[in-house]
Amino acid sequence: MYRVWLGKISALKEAARRLPAEIQQQAPTGPRRDAWLAGRVLLARITAPLPLPDIVYGNNGKPAFRNATLPWFNLSHSGDDIALLVSDAGEVGCDIEVIRPRKNWSRLAEALFSDDERQEIAALPAADQLAAFWQIWTRKEAQIKQASGSVWQLAGLPPSHDVWLTQWRVTPQLWLTLCTPTPCPLTPEDLEIL
């Protein structure tokens, strides 16, 4: 079973203020704080009515519940958007990205994308190439996150044969990719919007 929640970090701020003090104290300071707390709000919703279980960090900082009987999960955020993917089928990865201008995106694609991926972008009209860049980026990042990898591995990421990728353009400005160990039967209508 897979479930996906989407929310706005700004809308989850009030709920984040109600998290236990010990969780708020664990949150990083600076610009990532609100996203980190919003992620804990989403995680607390899946474990309610119980308190949020202890979270441990594995390879490259990937979070997981300390209690191995609880589901696997992965969080992603971009701008004000946040996504949570939950699984009882094994490790998962997700990536959400706002389609936005990025300085030198074509140089990033040249350095990090395969020949096929670069050709996929080049075949499109210029007006659609930035969205295609983000589409490919989310595919690669979701796969890396599923494997507990690092963004530094983007360039050497081989084609995936052991995982399933599900991808949606949730809004005209937002890509979401799920990387799962088994086929994911979800459709965009199954997304739980908070």
Coordinates of N, CA, C and O in Angstrom, one line a residue:
M1 N 0.8 -1.2 0.0 CA 0.0 0.0 0.0 C 0.9 1.2 0.0 O 1.9 1.3 0.7
Y2 N 0.5 2.2 -0.8 CA 1.2 3.5 -0.9 C 0.2 4.6 -0.6 O -1.0 4.5 -1.0
R3 N 0.6 5.6 0.1 CA -0.2 6.8 0.3 C 0.7 8.0 0.1 O 1.9 8.0 0.5
V4 N 0.1 9.1 -0.4 CA 0.8 10.3 -0.7 C 0.0 11.5 -0.1 O -1.2 11.6 -0.5
W5 N 0.7 12.3 0.6 CA 0.1 13.6 1.1 C 0.8 14.8 0.5 O 2.1 14.7 0.5
L6 N 0.1 15.8 0.1 CA 0.7 17.0 -0.4 C 0.1 18.2 0.5 O -1.1 18.2 0.8
G7 N 1.0 19.1 0.8 CA 0.6 20.2 1.6 C 1.4 21.4 1.3 O 2.3 21.4 0.5
K8 N 1.0 22.5 1.9 CA 1.7 23.8 1.8 C 2.4 24.0 3.2 O 1.8 23.9 4.2
I9 N 3.7 24.3 3.1 CA 4.5 24.5 4.3 C 3.9 25.6 5.1 O 3.7 25.5 6.4
S10 N 3.5 26.7 4.5 CA 2.9 27.8 5.2 C 1.6 27.5 5.9 O 1.3 28.0 7.0
A11 N 0.8 26.6 5.3 CA -0.5 26.2 5.9 C -0.3 25.2 7.1 O -1.2 25.1 7.9
L12 N 0.9 24.6 7.2 CA 1.2 23.6 8.2 C 1.9 24.3 9.4 O 2.1 23.6 10.4
K13 N 2.2 25.6 9.3 CA 2.9 26.3 10.4 C 2.2 26.3 11.7 O 2.8 26.1 12.8
E14 N 0.9 26.5 11.7 CA 0.1 26.5 12.9 C 0.2 25.1 13.6 O 0.4 25.0 14.8
A15 N 0.0 24.1 12.8 CA 0.1 22.7 13.4 C 1.5 22.4 13.9 O 1.6 21.7 14.9
A16 N 2.5 23.0 13.3 CA 3.9 22.8 13.7 C 4.1 23.4 15.1 O 4.9 22.9 15.9
R17 N 3.4 24.5 15.4 CA 3.5 25.1 16.7 C 3.0 24.2 17.8 O 3.4 24.4 19.0
R18 N 2.1 23.3 17.4 CA 1.6 22.4 18.4 C 2.4 21.1 18.6 O 2.0 20.2 19.4
L19 N 3.4 20.9 17.8 CA 4.3 19.8 18.0 C 4.9 19.8 19.4 O 5.2 20.9 19.9
P20 N 5.2 18.7 20.0 CA 5.9 18.7 21.3 C 7.2 19.5 21.2 O 7.9 19.5 20.2
A21 N 7.5 20.1 22.4 CA 8.7 20.9 22.5 C 10.0 20.2 22.1 O 10.9 20.7 21.4
E22 N 10.1 18.9 22.4 CA 11.3 18.1 22.1 C 11.5 18.0 20.6 O 12.6 18.0 20.1
I23 N 10.4 17.9 19.9 CA 10.5 17.8 18.4 C 10.9 19.2 17.8 O 11.7 19.3 17.0
Q24 N 10.3 20.2 18.3 CA 10.6 21.6 17.9 C 12.1 21.9 18.1 O 12.7 22.6 17.3
Q25 N 12.6 21.4 19.3 CA 14.0 21.7 19.6 C 14.9 20.9 18.6 O 16.1 21.3 18.4
Q26 N 14.5 19.8 18.0 CA 15.3 19.1 17.1 C 15.4 19.7 15.7 O 16.3 19.4 14.9
A27 N 14.5 20.6 15.4 CA 14.4 21.2 14.1 C 15.6 22.1 13.9 O 16.1 22.8 14.8
P28 N 16.1 22.1 12.6 CA 17.2 22.9 12.3 C 16.8 24.4 12.4 O 15.6 24.7 12.3
T29 N 17.8 25.3 12.5 CA 17.5 26.7 12.5 C 17.7 27.2 11.0 O 18.3 26.4 10.2
G30 N 17.2 28.3 10.7 CA 17.4 28.9 9.4 C 16.3 28.5 8.4 O 15.2 28.1 8.8
P31 N 16.6 28.6 7.1 CA 15.5 28.6 6.1 C 14.9 27.2 6.0 O 13.8 27.1 5.5
R32 N 15.5 26.1 6.4 CA 14.9 24.8 6.3 C 14.0 24.4 7.5 O 13.3 23.4 7.4
R33 N 14.0 25.2 8.5 CA 13.2 24.9 9.7 C 11.7 24.7 9.4 O 11.2 23.7 9.9
D34 N 11.1 25.6 8.7 CA 9.6 25.4 8.5 C 9.3 24.1 7.7 O 8.3 23.5 8.0
A35 N 10.1 23.8 6.7 CA 9.9 22.6 5.9 C 10.1 21.4 6.8 O 9.3 20.4 6.7
W36 N 11.1 21.4 7.6 CA 11.4 20.2 8.5 C 10.2 20.0 9.5 O 9.7 18.9 9.6
L37 N 9.7 21.1 10.1 CA 8.6 21.0 11.0 C 7.3 20.6 10.3 O 6.6 19.7 10.8
A38 N 7.1 21.1 9.1 CA 5.9 20.6 8.3 C 6.0 19.1 8.0 O 5.0 18.4 8.0
G39 N 7.2 18.6 7.7 CA 7.3 17.2 7.5 C 7.0 16.4 8.8 O 6.3 15.3 8.7
R40 N 7.4 16.9 9.9 CA 7.0 16.2 11.2 C 5.5 16.3 11.4 O 4.9 15.3 11.9
V41 N 4.8 17.4 11.0 CA 3.4 17.4 11.1 C 2.7 16.4 10.3 O 1.8 15.6 10.7
L42 N 3.2 16.2 9.0 CA 2.7 15.2 8.1 C 2.9 13.8 8.7 O 2.0 12.9 8.7
L43 N 4.1 13.5 9.2 CA 4.4 12.2 9.8 C 3.5 11.9 11.0 O 3.1 10.8 11.3
A44 N 3.3 13.0 11.9 CA 2.5 12.8 13.0 C 1.0 12.4 12.6 O 0.4 11.7 13.4
R45 N 0.6 12.9 11.5 CA -0.8 12.5 11.1 C -0.9 11.1 10.7 O -1.9 10.5 10.9
I46 N 0.2 10.5 10.2 CA 0.1 9.0 9.8 C 0.2 8.1 11.0 O -0.2 7.0 10.9
T47 N 0.7 8.6 12.1 CA 0.9 7.8 13.3 C -0.2 8.1 14.4 O -0.2 7.4 15.4
A48 N -1.0 9.1 14.1 CA -2.0 9.5 15.1 C -3.0 8.3 15.4 O -3.2 7.5 14.5
P49 N -3.5 8.2 16.5 CA -3.4 9.1 17.7 C -2.2 8.9 18.5 O -2.1 9.6 19.5
L50 N -1.3 8.1 18.2 CA -0.1 7.9 18.9 C 0.9 9.1 18.7 O 0.8 9.8 17.6
P51 N 1.7 9.4 19.6 CA 2.7 10.5 19.4 C 3.7 10.1 18.3 O 3.8 8.9 18.0
L52 N 4.3 11.1 17.7 CA 5.2 10.9 16.6 C 6.3 10.0 17.1 O 7.0 10.3 18.1
P53 N 6.6 8.8 16.5 CA 7.6 7.9 16.9 C 9.0 8.5 16.7 O 9.2 9.4 15.9
D54 N 10.0 7.9 17.3 CA 11.4 8.3 17.2 C 11.8 8.1 15.7 O 11.4 7.1 15.1
I55 N 12.6 9.1 15.2 CA 13.1 9.0 13.8 C 14.6 8.9 13.9 O 15.3 9.6 14.7
V56 N 15.2 8.0 13.1 CA 16.6 7.9 13.0 C 17.0 8.2 11.6 O 16.2 8.3 10.7
Y57 N 18.3 8.5 11.4 CA 18.8 8.9 10.1 C 19.8 7.9 9.6 O 20.8 7.5 10.3
G58 N 19.6 7.4 8.4 CA 20.5 6.4 7.8 C 21.5 7.1 6.8 O 21.9 8.2 7.0
N59 N 21.9 6.3 5.8 CA 22.8 6.8 4.8 C 22.4 8.1 4.2 O 21.3 8.3 3.9
N60 N 23.3 9.0 4.2 CA 23.1 10.3 3.6 C 22.0 11.1 4.2 O 21.3 11.9 3.6
G61 N 21.6 10.8 5.5 CA 20.6 11.5 6.2 C 19.2 11.1 6.0 O 18.3 11.9 6.4
K62 N 18.9 10.0 5.3 CA 17.6 9.6 5.0 C 16.9 9.2 6.3 O 17.3 8.4 7.1
P63 N 15.7 9.9 6.6 CA 15.0 9.6 7.9 C 14.2 8.3 7.8 O 13.7 7.9 6.7
A64 N 14.0 7.7 8.9 CA 13.2 6.4 9.0 C 12.7 6.4 10.4 O 13.3 6.9 11.4
F65 N 11.6 5.7 10.6 CA 11.1 5.4 12.0 C 12.1 4.4 12.6 O 12.5 3.4 12.0
R66 N 12.4 4.7 13.9 CA 13.3 3.8 14.6 C 12.6 2.4 14.8 O 13.3 1.4 14.6
N67 N 11.3 2.4 15.0 CA 10.5 1.1 15.1 C 10.3 0.5 13.7 O 9.6 1.1 12.9
A68 N 11.0 -0.6 13.4 CA 11.0 -1.2 12.1 C 9.6 -1.7 11.7 O 9.4 -2.1 10.5
T69 N 8.7 -1.8 12.6 CA 7.3 -2.3 12.3 C 6.5 -1.2 11.7 O 5.4 -1.5 11.1
L70 N 6.9 0.0 11.7 CA 6.2 1.2 11.1 C 6.5 1.3 9.7 O 7.5 0.7 9.2
P71 N 5.7 2.0 8.9 CA 5.9 2.1 7.5 C 7.2 2.8 7.1 O 7.7 3.6 7.8
W72 N 7.7 2.6 5.8 CA 8.7 3.4 5.2 C 8.1 4.7 4.8 O 6.9 4.7 4.4
F73 N 8.9 5.7 4.7 CA 8.4 7.0 4.2 C 9.5 7.8 3.6 O 10.7 7.5 3.8
N74 N 9.1 8.8 2.8 CA 10.1 9.8 2.3 C 9.4 11.1 2.2 O 8.2 11.2 1.8
L75 N 10.1 12.2 2.5 CA 9.6 13.5 2.4 C 10.3 14.3 1.3 O 11.5 14.1 1.1
S76 N 9.7 15.3 0.7 CA 10.3 16.2 -0.2 C 9.6 17.5 -0.2 O 8.4 17.6 0.1
H77 N 10.4 18.6 -0.4 CA 9.7 19.9 -0.4 C 10.4 20.7 -1.5 O 11.6 20.5 -1.8
S78 N 9.7 21.7 -2.0 CA 10.2 22.7 -3.0 C 9.3 23.9 -2.8 O 8.1 23.8 -2.9
G79 N 10.0 25.0 -2.6 CA 9.2 26.3 -2.4 C 8.3 26.0 -1.2 O 8.7 25.6 -0.1
D80 N 7.0 26.3 -1.3 CA 6.1 26.2 -0.2 C 5.4 24.8 -0.3 O 4.5 24.5 0.6
D81 N 5.7 23.9 -1.2 CA 5.1 22.6 -1.4 C 5.9 21.5 -0.7 O 7.1 21.5 -0.7
I82 N 5.1 20.6 -0.1 CA 5.7 19.5 0.6 C 5.0 18.2 0.3 O 3.7 18.3 0.1
A83 N 5.7 17.1 0.2 CA 5.1 15.8 -0.1 C 5.6 14.8 0.8 O 6.8 14.8 1.2
L84 N 4.7 13.8 1.2 CA 5.1 12.7 2.0 C 4.6 11.4 1.3 O 3.4 11.3 1.0
L85 N 5.5 10.5 1.1 CA 5.1 9.2 0.5 C 5.3 8.2 1.6 O 6.4 8.1 2.2
V86 N 4.3 7.3 1.8 CA 4.4 6.3 2.8 C 4.1 4.9 2.2 O 3.3 4.8 1.2
S87 N 4.8 3.9 2.6 CA 4.8 2.6 2.0 C 4.9 1.5 3.1 O 5.6 1.6 4.0
D88 N 4.1 0.4 2.8 CA 4.3 -0.8 3.6 C 5.0 -1.9 2.8 O 5.2 -3.0 3.2
A89 N 5.5 -1.5 1.6 CA 6.1 -2.5 0.6 C 7.6 -2.4 0.5 O 8.2 -3.2 -0.2
G90 N 8.2 -1.4 1.2 CA 9.7 -1.3 1.2 C 10.1 0.1 1.0 O 9.3 1.1 1.0
E91 N 11.4 0.4 0.9 CA 12.0 1.7 0.8 C 11.4 2.5 -0.3 O 11.2 1.9 -1.4
V92 N 11.1 3.7 -0.1 CA 10.5 4.6 -1.2 C 11.3 5.9 -1.2 O 12.1 6.3 -0.3
G93 N 11.2 6.6 -2.3 CA 11.7 7.9 -2.5 C 10.7 8.8 -3.2 O 10.0 8.3 -4.1
C94 N 10.7 10.0 -2.9 CA 9.8 11.0 -3.7 C 10.6 12.3 -3.9 O 11.4 12.6 -3.1
D95 N 10.2 12.9 -4.9 CA 10.7 14.3 -5.1 C 9.6 15.2 -5.7 O 8.9 14.7 -6.6
I96 N 9.5 16.3 -5.1 CA 8.6 17.3 -5.6 C 9.4 18.6 -6.0 O 10.3 18.9 -5.3
E97 N 9.1 19.1 -7.1 CA 9.8 20.3 -7.6 C 8.9 21.3 -8.2 O 8.1 20.9 -9.1
V98 N 9.0 22.6 -7.8 CA 8.3 23.6 -8.4 C 9.0 23.9 -9.7 O 10.3 24.0 -9.8
I99 N 8.3 24.0 -10.8 CA 8.9 24.3 -12.1 C 9.2 25.8 -12.1 O 8.3 26.7 -12.0
R100 N 10.5 26.1 -12.0 CA 10.9 27.5 -11.8 C 12.2 27.7 -12.6 O 12.9 26.8 -12.9
P101 N 12.5 29.0 -12.9 CA 13.7 29.3 -13.6 C 14.9 28.8 -12.7 O 14.9 28.9 -11.5
R102 N 15.9 28.3 -13.3 CA 17.1 27.9 -12.6 C 18.3 28.4 -13.5 O 18.4 27.9 -14.7
K103 N 19.1 29.2 -13.0 CA 20.3 29.7 -13.7 C 21.1 28.5 -14.2 O 21.4 27.6 -13.4
N104 N 21.5 28.5 -15.4 CA 22.3 27.5 -16.0 C 21.8 26.1 -15.9 O 22.5 25.1 -15.8
W105 N 20.4 25.9 -16.0 CA 19.8 24.6 -16.0 C 20.4 23.7 -17.1 O 20.5 22.5 -16.9
S106 N 20.6 24.3 -18.3 CA 21.1 23.5 -19.4 C 22.5 23.0 -19.1 O 22.8 21.8 -19.5
R107 N 23.3 23.7 -18.4 CA 24.6 23.2 -18.0 C 24.5 22.1 -17.0 O 25.3 21.1 -17.1
L108 N 23.6 22.2 -16.1 CA 23.3 21.1 -15.2 C 22.9 19.8 -15.9 O 23.3 18.7 -15.6
A109 N 22.0 20.0 -16.9 CA 21.5 18.8 -17.7 C 22.7 18.2 -18.4 O 22.8 17.0 -18.5
E110 N 23.5 19.0 -18.9 CA 24.7 18.5 -19.7 C 25.6 17.7 -18.8 O 26.1 16.7 -19.2
A111 N 25.8 18.2 -17.6 CA 26.7 17.5 -16.6 C 26.1 16.3 -15.9 O 26.8 15.3 -15.6
L112 N 24.8 16.3 -15.7 CA 24.1 15.3 -14.9 C 23.2 14.3 -15.6 O 22.9 13.3 -15.0
F113 N 22.7 14.7 -16.7 CA 21.7 13.8 -17.4 C 22.4 13.0 -18.5 O 23.4 13.3 -19.0
S114 N 21.8 11.9 -18.8 CA 22.3 10.9 -19.8 C 22.0 11.6 -21.2 O 21.3 12.5 -21.3
D115 N 22.6 10.9 -22.2 CA 22.4 11.4 -23.6 C 20.9 11.3 -23.9 O 20.4 12.3 -24.5
D116 N 20.3 10.2 -23.5 CA 18.8 10.1 -23.8 C 18.0 11.2 -23.1 O 17.1 11.7 -23.7
E117 N 18.4 11.5 -21.9 CA 17.6 12.5 -21.2 C 17.8 13.9 -21.8 O 16.9 14.7 -22.0
R118 N 19.1 14.2 -22.2 CA 19.3 15.5 -22.9 C 18.6 15.5 -24.2 O 18.1 16.6 -24.6
Q119 N 18.5 14.4 -24.9 CA 17.8 14.4 -26.2 C 16.3 14.6 -26.0 O 15.6 15.2 -26.8
E120 N 15.8 14.0 -24.9 CA 14.4 14.2 -24.5 C 14.0 15.7 -24.4 O 13.0 16.1 -24.9
I121 N 14.9 16.4 -23.8 CA 14.7 17.9 -23.6 C 14.9 18.6 -24.9 O 14.0 19.4 -25.3
A122 N 15.9 18.3 -25.7 CA 16.2 19.0 -26.9 C 15.1 18.8 -28.0 O 14.9 19.6 -28.8
A123 N 14.4 17.7 -27.9 CA 13.3 17.4 -28.9 C 12.1 18.3 -28.6 O 11.2 18.3 -29.5
L124 N 12.0 19.0 -27.5 CA 10.8 19.8 -27.2 C 11.0 21.2 -27.7 O 12.2 21.7 -27.8
P125 N 9.9 21.9 -27.9 CA 10.0 23.4 -28.1 C 10.7 24.1 -27.0 O 10.6 23.6 -25.8
A126 N 11.4 25.1 -27.2 CA 12.2 25.8 -26.2 C 11.3 26.2 -25.0 O 11.8 26.1 -23.9
A127 N 10.0 26.6 -25.2 CA 9.1 26.9 -24.1 C 8.8 25.8 -23.2 O 8.5 26.0 -22.0
D128 N 9.0 24.5 -23.6 CA 8.7 23.4 -22.8 C 10.0 22.7 -22.1 O 9.9 21.8 -21.3
Q129 N 11.2 23.2 -22.5 CA 12.4 22.6 -22.0 C 12.7 22.7 -20.6 O 13.2 21.8 -19.9
L130 N 12.4 23.8 -19.9 CA 12.6 24.0 -18.5 C 11.7 23.0 -17.7 O 12.2 22.4 -16.8
A131 N 10.5 22.9 -18.1 CA 9.6 21.9 -17.4 C 10.1 20.5 -17.6 O 10.1 19.7 -16.6
A132 N 10.6 20.2 -18.7 CA 11.2 18.8 -19.0 C 12.4 18.6 -18.1 O 12.7 17.5 -17.6
F133 N 13.2 19.7 -18.0 CA 14.4 19.6 -17.1 C 14.0 19.1 -15.7 O 14.5 18.2 -15.1
W134 N 12.9 19.8 -15.1 CA 12.5 19.5 -13.8 C 11.8 18.1 -13.7 O 11.9 17.4 -12.7
Q135 N 11.2 17.7 -14.8 CA 10.6 16.4 -14.8 C 11.7 15.3 -14.7 O 11.5 14.4 -13.9
I136 N 12.7 15.5 -15.4 CA 13.8 14.5 -15.4 C 14.5 14.6 -14.0 O 14.9 13.6 -13.4
W137 N 14.7 15.8 -13.5 CA 15.4 16.0 -12.2 C 14.6 15.2 -11.2 O 15.2 14.5 -10.3
T138 N 13.3 15.3 -11.1 CA 12.5 14.7 -10.1 C 12.6 13.1 -10.2 O 12.6 12.4 -9.2
R139 N 12.6 12.7 -11.4 CA 12.8 11.2 -11.6 C 14.1 10.7 -11.0 O 14.1 9.7 -10.3
K140 N 15.2 11.4 -11.3 CA 16.5 11.0 -10.8 C 16.6 11.2 -9.3 O 17.1 10.3 -8.6
E141 N 16.1 12.3 -8.8 CA 16.2 12.5 -7.4 C 15.3 11.5 -6.6 O 15.8 11.0 -5.5
A142 N 14.1 11.2 -7.0 CA 13.3 10.2 -6.3 C 14.0 8.9 -6.3 O 14.0 8.2 -5.3
Q143 N 14.6 8.5 -7.4 CA 15.3 7.2 -7.4 C 16.5 7.2 -6.5 O 16.7 6.2 -5.7
I144 N 17.3 8.3 -6.4 CA 18.4 8.4 -5.5 C 17.9 8.3 -4.0 O 18.5 7.7 -3.2
K145 N 16.8 9.1 -3.7 CA 16.3 9.1 -2.4 C 15.8 7.7 -2.0 O 16.0 7.3 -0.8
Q146 N 15.2 6.9 -2.9 CA 14.7 5.6 -2.6 C 15.9 4.7 -2.2 O 15.8 3.9 -1.3
A147 N 17.0 4.9 -2.8 CA 18.2 4.1 -2.5 C 19.1 4.7 -1.4 O 20.2 4.2 -1.2
S148 N 18.6 5.7 -0.7 CA 19.4 6.4 0.3 C 20.7 7.0 -0.2 O 21.7 7.0 0.5
G149 N 20.6 7.4 -1.5 CA 21.8 8.0 -2.1 C 22.0 9.5 -1.8 O 21.2 10.1 -1.0
S150 N 22.9 10.1 -2.6 CA 23.2 11.5 -2.4 C 23.0 12.2 -3.8 O 23.2 11.6 -4.8
V151 N 22.6 13.5 -3.7 CA 22.4 14.2 -5.0 C 23.7 14.2 -5.8 O 23.7 14.3 -7.0
W152 N 24.8 14.0 -5.2 CA 26.1 13.9 -5.9 C 26.2 12.7 -6.8 O 27.1 12.6 -7.7
Q153 N 25.3 11.8 -6.7 CA 25.2 10.6 -7.5 C 24.4 10.8 -8.7 O 24.2 9.8 -9.5
L154 N 23.8 11.9 -8.9 CA 22.9 12.1 -10.1 C 23.5 11.8 -11.4 O 22.9 11.2 -12.3
A155 N 24.8 12.2 -11.6 CA 25.4 12.0 -12.9 C 25.6 10.5 -13.2 O 25.5 10.1 -14.3
G156 N 25.9 9.7 -12.2 CA 26.2 8.3 -12.5 C 25.0 7.4 -12.3 O 25.2 6.2 -12.3
L157 N 23.8 7.9 -12.2 CA 22.7 7.1 -11.9 C 22.3 6.3 -13.1 O 22.0 6.8 -14.2
P158 N 22.4 5.0 -13.0 CA 22.0 4.1 -14.1 C 20.5 4.0 -14.3 O 19.8 4.4 -13.4
P159 N 20.1 3.6 -15.5 CA 18.6 3.4 -15.7 C 18.1 2.4 -14.6 O 18.8 1.5 -14.2
S160 N 16.9 2.7 -14.2 CA 16.3 1.9 -13.1 C 15.6 0.7 -13.7 O 14.7 0.8 -14.5
H161 N 15.9 -0.5 -13.1 CA 15.2 -1.7 -13.5 C 14.6 -2.4 -12.3 O 13.8 -3.3 -12.5
D162 N 15.0 -2.0 -11.1 CA 14.5 -2.7 -9.9 C 13.5 -1.9 -9.2 O 13.1 -2.3 -8.1
V163 N 13.1 -0.7 -9.7 CA 12.1 0.1 -9.0 C 11.1 0.6 -10.0 O 11.4 0.5 -11.2
W164 N 10.0 1.1 -9.5 CA 9.0 1.7 -10.4 C 8.9 3.2 -10.1 O 8.9 3.6 -9.0
L165 N 8.8 3.9 -11.2 CA 8.7 5.4 -11.1 C 7.3 5.8 -11.6 O 6.8 5.4 -12.6
T166 N 6.6 6.6 -10.7 CA 5.3 7.1 -11.1 C 5.5 8.7 -11.0 O 6.0 9.2 -10.0
Q167 N 5.0 9.3 -12.1 CA 5.3 10.7 -12.1 C 4.0 11.5 -12.6 O 3.3 11.0 -13.5
W168 N 3.8 12.6 -11.9 CA 2.6 13.5 -12.3 C 3.1 14.9 -12.3 O 3.8 15.4 -11.5
R169 N 2.5 15.7 -13.2 CA 2.5 17.1 -13.2 C 1.3 17.5 -12.4 O 0.2 17.6 -13.0
V170 N 1.4 17.7 -11.1 CA 0.3 17.9 -10.2 C -0.4 19.2 -10.5 O -1.7 19.2 -10.4
T171 N 0.3 20.2 -10.8 CA -0.3 21.5 -11.2 C 0.6 21.9 -12.4 O 1.7 21.3 -12.7
P172 N 0.2 22.9 -13.1 CA 1.1 23.4 -14.2 C 2.5 23.8 -13.8 O 3.4 23.8 -14.6
Q173 N 2.7 24.0 -12.5 CA 4.0 24.5 -12.0 C 4.6 23.5 -11.0 O 5.5 23.8 -10.3
L174 N 4.2 22.2 -11.0 CA 4.6 21.3 -9.9 C 4.7 19.9 -10.5 O 3.7 19.3 -10.9
W175 N 6.0 19.3 -10.4 CA 6.2 17.9 -10.7 C 6.3 17.1 -9.4 O 6.9 17.5 -8.5
L176 N 5.8 15.9 -9.4 CA 5.9 14.9 -8.3 C 6.3 13.6 -8.9 O 5.6 13.1 -9.8
T177 N 7.4 13.0 -8.4 CA 7.8 11.7 -8.8 C 7.9 10.8 -7.6 O 8.4 11.2 -6.5
L178 N 7.3 9.5 -7.7 CA 7.4 8.5 -6.6 C 8.3 7.4 -7.2 O 8.2 7.0 -8.3
C179 N 9.2 6.9 -6.3 CA 10.0 5.8 -6.7 C 9.7 4.7 -5.6 O 9.9 4.9 -4.4
T180 N 9.2 3.6 -6.1 CA 8.7 2.5 -5.2 C 9.2 1.2 -5.6 O 9.6 0.9 -6.8
P181 N 9.3 0.2 -4.6 CA 9.8 -1.1 -4.9 C 8.9 -2.0 -5.7 O 9.3 -3.1 -6.2
T182 N 7.6 -1.7 -5.7 CA 6.6 -2.4 -6.5 C 5.8 -1.5 -7.3 O 5.8 -0.2 -7.0
P183 N 5.0 -1.9 -8.3 CA 4.2 -1.0 -9.0 C 3.3 -0.2 -8.1 O 2.7 -0.7 -7.2
C184 N 3.2 1.1 -8.4 CA 2.3 2.0 -7.6 C 1.0 2.2 -8.2 O 1.0 2.8 -9.3
P185 N -0.1 1.7 -7.6 CA -1.4 1.8 -8.3 C -2.1 3.2 -8.1 O -3.2 3.4 -8.6
L186 N -1.4 4.2 -7.5 CA -2.0 5.5 -7.2 C -2.2 6.3 -8.5 O -1.4 6.1 -9.5
T187 N -3.2 7.1 -8.5 CA -3.4 8.1 -9.6 C -3.4 9.5 -8.9 O -3.5 9.6 -7.7
P188 N -3.4 10.5 -9.7 CA -3.4 11.8 -9.1 C -4.7 12.1 -8.2 O -4.6 12.8 -7.3
E189 N -5.7 11.4 -8.5 CA -6.9 11.5 -7.7 C -6.8 10.9 -6.3 O -7.5 11.2 -5.4
D190 N -5.8 10.1 -6.1 CA -5.5 9.5 -4.8 C -4.6 10.3 -3.9 O -4.5 10.0 -2.7
L191 N -4.1 11.4 -4.4 CA -3.2 12.3 -3.6 C -4.1 12.9 -2.5 O -5.2 13.3 -2.8
E192 N -3.6 12.9 -1.3 CA -4.3 13.5 -0.2 C -3.8 14.9 0.0 O -2.6 15.1 0.4
I193 N -4.6 15.9 -0.3 CA -4.2 17.3 -0.3 C -4.6 17.9 1.1 O -5.7 17.8 1.5
L194 N -3.6 18.4 1.8 CA -3.9 19.0 3.1 C -4.0 20.5 3.0 O -3.5 21.2 2.2

